[in-house]
Amino acid sequence: MKRVRIALLGCGTVGSGLVELLARERRRILARHDVHLVIERILVRDVAKARRYVDRRLLTTSAVEAIDRECDVVVELVGGVHAAGAYVRRAIAQRRDVVTANKALLAACGAELFADARAAGVSIGFDASVCGGVPLINVLQRGLAGDSVESVRGIVNGTCNFILTRMEDGMTFVDALRIAQERGFAEAEPEFDVDGWDAAQKMRIVAAVAFDRPVVEEHVSGIRNVTPEWIGRARLGGNVIRLVASAKLTPFGVAIRVEPRELDANDPLACVREENNAVVIRSRAVGELTLTGKGAGAMPTAAAVLADVIAIGTATAAVRAQEAIA
Amino acid sequence: MKRVRIALLGCGTVGSGLVELLARERRRILARHDVHLVIERILVRDVAKARRYVDRRLLTTSAVEAIDRECDVVVELVGGVHAAGAYVRRAIAQRRDVVTANKALLAACGAELFADARAAGVSIGFDASVCGGVPLINVLQRGLAGDSVESVRGIVNGTCNFILTRMEDGMTFVDALRIAQERGFAEAEPEFDVDGWDAAQKMRIVAAVAFDRPVVEEHVSGIRNVTPEWIGRARLGGNVIRLVASAKLTPFGVAIRVEPRELDANDPLACVREENNAVVIRSRAVGELTLTGKGAGAMPTAAAVLADVIAIGTATAAVRAQEAIA
């Protein structure tokens, strides 16, 4: 039995979800993976705030204490770039494995952090940073480990897909956006989503995993120019409009495109409705592989974080033993 | 850099595919995973037979020599139950990790082999045994490691799905089956596929991975009772007929069902056409996750085998080091 001690940084939506999920799944994880997961401490801004499932004695407001005191994995769920980046750098310097759901951080300084981690001999798990509960990074890194990926295209922004499927049902862009905001999956400032930047950020992370090559071309346009007329015209031909993000290998590097496209009814992305995500990976030996699921939400994202913690935890004990020899 | 020495048992369709794929991907695998994969020898029945990509000096007709001489992973691709079972038992007894694509073997004596492997401290990789290039086992074991699976349902027999989609286009069962046989993905004796037994065997393996609980109920019926009238009537309502295999948890254990079902056009399985496979995994935190892709074929299956070899190879060096301490 391997004991894996977790320092959790941040206890917001996903962090609380992780605490709840771990409480629910701890025994099953021990039985199946022979890993006993223990949250040793939790970095929060306000220790007085009421939180379900959380043992208050674990709370601290000191990031230094949270990261520096002995542990095996630092789980970064504070979000944002500056503080989160400093925490992750400190964790790596202390030779902790890191798991993060922070897409913005990886987009801003992923290359630097992965180089630091490699130099320190630690891992960064980041499956939760792209498409929440869809294990896209796991499939690219492990399921397709023996194959060459040629292209990845998908619906990776749930807000845009929700709006487009509602517009298919006759709703206006403005009304559909309002409902998405009321349901909590569109931001009060929706530009980042509806103008395609969120999708582009995700595809940059996916491209780095799939291709190991630099991005040499990027075209980003969002869903503001999708008119009810275009949707109606597509529908007459049995087609649908989706915001499609893609990354593919060219002779010079990776080309990323995010744009609304009219899809044939037989396209695997055409059946994806509401706030779901879907990604079609085309690789040389396997051909087309499609993953569809919930791209966001506290529990799906927490499950992705937990899967990374278990993968790292399973490897940790063996690697530590190897270091002891070297 | 870790050097992983492979003993390959069997060089038929999938075995030759593996040799070709490894020749193509070896350098990329070394660069990405820091694992150098070397096929040390290949067990065949006839060393004189012409084989592309294969170095003849590696060929042997002696299973004892192939398994017993020093290596790290034994890849079993001979198929069938009796000889393959003896080889896998011998490999485990010699403390080799094993990778297999042999569904029939796992269905016949999987529980025994996994217990042997556990006792010997070695792994059995078997993602290639179910749904070929769709990394279903990987997603269940790793991507959803932190979540509880509630049910799995899918289209897991490509032959039946091909026949059903051709019948939708107006073809008869007999004609569609003949075309499937001509294309090489239906057997000359198609009963095992069309009567649902192949799908049931796959679901038993999936259920063992997903639930760790005994199968207490099994209902299997195939596609022979699907009539053109049923397909036509479904079509009028916008629906389709698919052979759906499912495994779900009940209070007493796992219930498996394989039967043709009429699916709503919005069902994620309804868009799956031709010989493709698709599986919908429902888990407590992640919700519905769908994987769609090529369920059979030499190269997709070889890619699944190779991914398992890489995963085991990556872990092997660390584990060997751990043993050296203990």
PDB file of N, CA, C and O in Angstrom, chain B residues 15 28 97 101 112 164 183 191 239 298:
ATOM      1  N   GLY B  15       0.346  -9.237 -35.237  1.00  0.00           N
ATOM      2  CA  GLY B  15       1.785  -9.320 -34.956  1.00  0.00           C
ATOM      3  C   GLY B  15       2.604  -8.594 -36.011  1.00  0.00           C
ATOM      4  O   GLY B  15       3.497  -7.807 -35.683  1.00  0.00           O
ATOM      5  N   ARG B  28      10.202   8.027 -32.333  1.00  0.00           N
ATOM      6  CA  ARG B  28       9.284   8.968 -31.686  1.00  0.00           C
ATOM      7  C   ARG B  28       8.996   8.506 -30.254  1.00  0.00           C
ATOM      8  O   ARG B  28       8.921   9.307 -29.327  1.00  0.00           O
ATOM      9  N   ASP B  97       6.301  -9.316 -17.564  1.00  0.00           N
ATOM     10  CA  ASP B  97       5.045  -8.635 -17.830  1.00  0.00           C
ATOM     11  C   ASP B  97       4.491  -9.168 -19.148  1.00  0.00           C
ATOM     12  O   ASP B  97       5.246  -9.594 -20.022  1.00  0.00           O
ATOM     13  N   ALA B 101      -3.742  -9.420 -26.814  1.00  0.00           N
ATOM     14  CA  ALA B 101      -4.930  -8.913 -27.510  1.00  0.00           C
ATOM     15  C   ALA B 101      -5.991 -10.005 -27.547  1.00  0.00           C
ATOM     16  O   ALA B 101      -6.940  -9.931 -28.315  1.00  0.00           O
ATOM     17  N   GLU B 112      -8.078 -16.290 -13.387  1.00  0.00           N
ATOM     18  CA  GLU B 112      -6.925 -17.083 -12.953  1.00  0.00           C
ATOM     19  C   GLU B 112      -5.606 -16.396 -13.345  1.00  0.00           C
ATOM     20  O   GLU B 112      -4.693 -16.274 -12.516  1.00  0.00           O
ATOM     21  N   LEU B 164     -26.196  -3.920 -39.816  1.00  0.00           N
ATOM     22  CA  LEU B 164     -27.385  -3.112 -39.510  1.00  0.00           C
ATOM     23  C   LEU B 164     -27.406  -1.813 -40.312  1.00  0.00           C
ATOM     24  O   LEU B 164     -28.460  -1.393 -40.802  1.00  0.00           O
ATOM     25  N   ARG B 183     -15.045  -8.243 -47.089  1.00  0.00           N
ATOM     26  CA  ARG B 183     -14.101  -7.220 -46.618  1.00  0.00           C
ATOM     27  C   ARG B 183     -13.213  -7.724 -45.488  1.00  0.00           C
ATOM     28  O   ARG B 183     -12.383  -6.993 -44.974  1.00  0.00           O
ATOM     29  N   GLU B 191     -21.694 -16.944 -36.715  1.00  0.00           N
ATOM     30  CA  GLU B 191     -22.610 -17.084 -35.579  1.00  0.00           C
ATOM     31  C   GLU B 191     -22.111 -16.347 -34.331  1.00  0.00           C
ATOM     32  O   GLU B 191     -22.879 -15.703 -33.631  1.00  0.00           O
ATOM     33  N   ASN B 239     -35.563   6.993 -35.836  1.00  0.00           N
ATOM     34  CA  ASN B 239     -34.730   6.150 -34.969  1.00  0.00           C
ATOM     35  C   ASN B 239     -33.906   5.139 -35.764  1.00  0.00           C
ATOM     36  O   ASN B 239     -34.115   4.947 -36.950  1.00  0.00           O
ATOM     37  N   ALA B 298      -5.844  -4.679 -38.073  1.00  0.00           N
ATOM     38  CA  ALA B 298      -4.467  -4.971 -37.655  1.00  0.00           C
ATOM     39  C   ALA B 298      -3.803  -3.759 -37.012  1.00  0.00           C
ATOM     40  O   ALA B 298      -3.264  -3.855 -35.900  1.00  0.00           O
TER      41      ALA B 298
END
